[in-house]
Amino acid sequence: MSDTRSNPVDKRSGSMEEKQERIGVYVCHCGSNIAGTVDVVDVAKWAEENLKHQGVVISREYKFMCSSPGQELIEKDIKELGLTRIVVAACSPHLHEKTFRTAAKNAGLNPYLVELASIREQVSWVHTDKTVATQKSKAVVSGAVSRVIENTALEEIKVPINPNTLVVGGGIAGIQAALEVANAGFHVYLVEREPSIGGHMAQFDKTFPTLDCSACILTPRMVEAGTHPNITLLTWSEVVNVAGYVGNFNVTIKKKARFVKEDLCTGCGICQEKCPKKVIDEVFEAGLGYRKAIYTPFAQAVPNYPVMDKENCTYFIKGTCKACEKFCPTEAIDFNQQDQLINVDVGNIILATGYDLFDARRVSNYGYGRLPNVFTSLEFERLSNAAGPTGGHVVLRDGKTVPKSVGIIHCVGSRDKNFNNYCSVICCMQGLKFAHLVQEHTGATVYNFYIDMRTAYKAYDEFYQRVLEEGTLFVRGKVAEVTDAARYSNEKGKLVIQVEDTLAGKQRRIPVDMVILSSGLQPRHDAREVGKMFGISCSTDGWFTEKHPKLDPVATMTEGVFIVGCAQGPKDIPSSVAQGAAAAARVLDKILQREVTLEPVKASVDEEKCSGCRICNGMCPFNAISFLEDRMVTRINLALCQGCGTCVAACPAGAISGTGFSDEQIIAQIDGLLFRNLAPIGA
Amino acid sequence: MTDQFEPTIVGFTCNWCSYRAADLAGTSRMKYAPNVRLIRMMCSGRLDPTFVLRALSGGADGVLITGCHPGDCHYMEQNYKALRRYLLLRRVLKGMGIEPERVKLVWASAAEGARFASETTLFVEEIRKLGPLNWGKTSGPFSVVGDQTTENATLITEKEVPA
């Protein structure tokens, strides 16, 4: 009953002298940002007079506390007046907490004995009445003073870093990240779910806005990654478990059985030639072409070893065939191969798991899956690709008719409250690229149906201008329907696009031979489970959440786990590559430091008080809490603990304490904010 | 106007979403009622229900709890734990004879400065309508707490509300 929670009260009411803290309060004018609305001189004077009993020995105001002279003022007072606690009433701690902590450190005071009172973001900028704002500032300062007394000196936690890195996903973002780290001389495990690295980019024909051949620019990178001495390439593999924490992750990878011995296979391709079983290739050829039951997804696949598709292999179904084994010149086929679990230790993890294409079937009024000549963007990529199923001939679903008119519909599944609210970023440029390619391949009349044209990047709008000049027709409006029900004679046998032309202000029916849906991007179907495994969260849309949307776009809330490419949100190839390189730089920065510094905001268990009730055990999403069966107490792994404090609040015995945000600190702040000298305030 | 009851409200914010929403309200110069005094924690999951009782017994007329939206928690799912405790706390308050509406849970993402400002103002109005809490001055099982000063408020410092 008499746990530590009642201590703050005792300290303030009676036994003040025991603690003997010497507190300095510094009130910032922030030019006129604060001083314009808050009487800073009054606040400083009030604190010195009214908070004397709590140990405030000096209270000053200054024009810019964060400036060098402002910091020197604090440092000088710490040294000359022997201050043991500092309160700076200024801006948000997210802005200058570090500044003032460093100043304290420079003067020999533990940086965690500094507390910021936000009287700018929380007072002067949001309130107008000067009396009220001054009053509230006093309350906020009082809260910070009460709290800072309960602050304890903390030391930063240092953990050694394993120099190996795991990259999950072998698309262009993952390849870039892996190469950057590997080129710097550190080992990388590159894990890819599919038989080959390359990702979506390997499926594309051309890339906007330069119309580079996608394979021509990608395959050299793939080969480099595949042959790099510092990269262990694990394709046809998936991460199944992640344990540990920054610097010391232990990752379990399932290497699925290929039924091909990688050390013997030369990639000659005879097995694929001889395999009698043809299978529709739903993945790489987007359902437009065939592959064999033993296959490499495309000619330039890295690695070049084929994979046997157990579900479709005649031998696995009927027990006879083995044509591949018979013809393999190096005896590389092994029907007895089993899935393998590989354990690797890494210090950092980069997730480059990419995106799924929006399933255009969901927009039933566009008829994809029902009307044969409605194509998705990925299908068109394969159609126009010289290495694709039609050899680069843009033809209708019958495989021979060249379309005379083509409609390209933008924003399919994106910017639509029924599907995804967000803009998928690449679809406008993709639609423009398709328009160019259709004209180039067929000379057909091309219509682009768009809501807004978004071409914001280097050389993107110039490409738009080029496509405009090439004679592509643009209709601004969201397409209502694609139908094969002809209403007029010129619509017979055609697909009719029904759209409101919002520029002309009228309804249009445009008959075309072919419709291409510029489908949006979606988070991977299993993004949430993957995020959970790696200890990172997803936004409501399902994309992985970055640490800060502007200032920390590749880091996550879990130290040592980074996100790049479309896993973080829809983006084009240049941005994916930039993020891959950025994450690699962050990883290298960590590796080269040899150890990581962790914020000492952590929970810990007082084993004397722990009753072993295990209520906290289920609270931690980071698996930092473990139960010691032999001693019947709970223990928290400091390196895994992220400092959220949920277990601290849950412990019924008060046995868990959280540094930086202890019960004592928070209760003291509550009491301080409600300091009875301060009347309620209002406008 | 001067006769108007001005409630005192303590607001709990999480470091990642709602505190940043408050920061954004500030940088965007959005005006809201000045009755709320904020406390920053790392996560809404850190909120021990006794903090709320401490605030109410210490003179607050209402408590605003804020955190990341469900699914957006920076600690993955800890805001759900805050939600659980909040719902239980409201029942406890009711049992104590305190209007459960004096405690409110609001989700605000780091981008929702406007939401933070408007929800705060709305809550102040709601508490204004409820009137002063007068903890300890009304009769009830906890009236032994005495006046509203912190010295006598020891009764609720013990952890009586399970997680």
Tab-separated table of C-alpha atoms in Angstrom, chain A residues 28 30 62-71 74 88 90-91 96 99-100 120:
chain	number	residue	atom	x	y	z
A	28	CYS	CA	12.776	32.363	-23.522
A	30	CYS	CA	11.866	33.630	-28.748
A	62	TYR	CA	16.404	35.969	-22.280
A	63	LYS	CA	15.651	36.891	-25.857
A	64	PHE	CA	16.825	33.641	-27.449
A	65	MET	CA	17.699	30.882	-25.005
A	66	CYS	CA	18.769	28.573	-27.830
A	67	SER	CA	21.382	31.030	-29.088
A	68	SER	CA	25.002	30.656	-28.020
A	69	PRO	CA	24.802	33.437	-25.389
A	70	GLY	CA	21.546	31.897	-24.105
A	71	GLN	CA	23.153	28.510	-23.689
A	74	ILE	CA	22.701	28.378	-18.481
A	88	VAL	CA	13.820	25.878	-19.953
A	90	ALA	CA	10.684	27.823	-24.547
A	91	CYS	CA	9.598	25.841	-27.587
A	96	HIS	CA	15.437	22.126	-28.759
A	99	THR	CA	20.241	21.723	-27.542
A	100	PHE	CA	19.677	22.347	-23.856
A	120	ARG	CA	5.465	28.542	-27.502
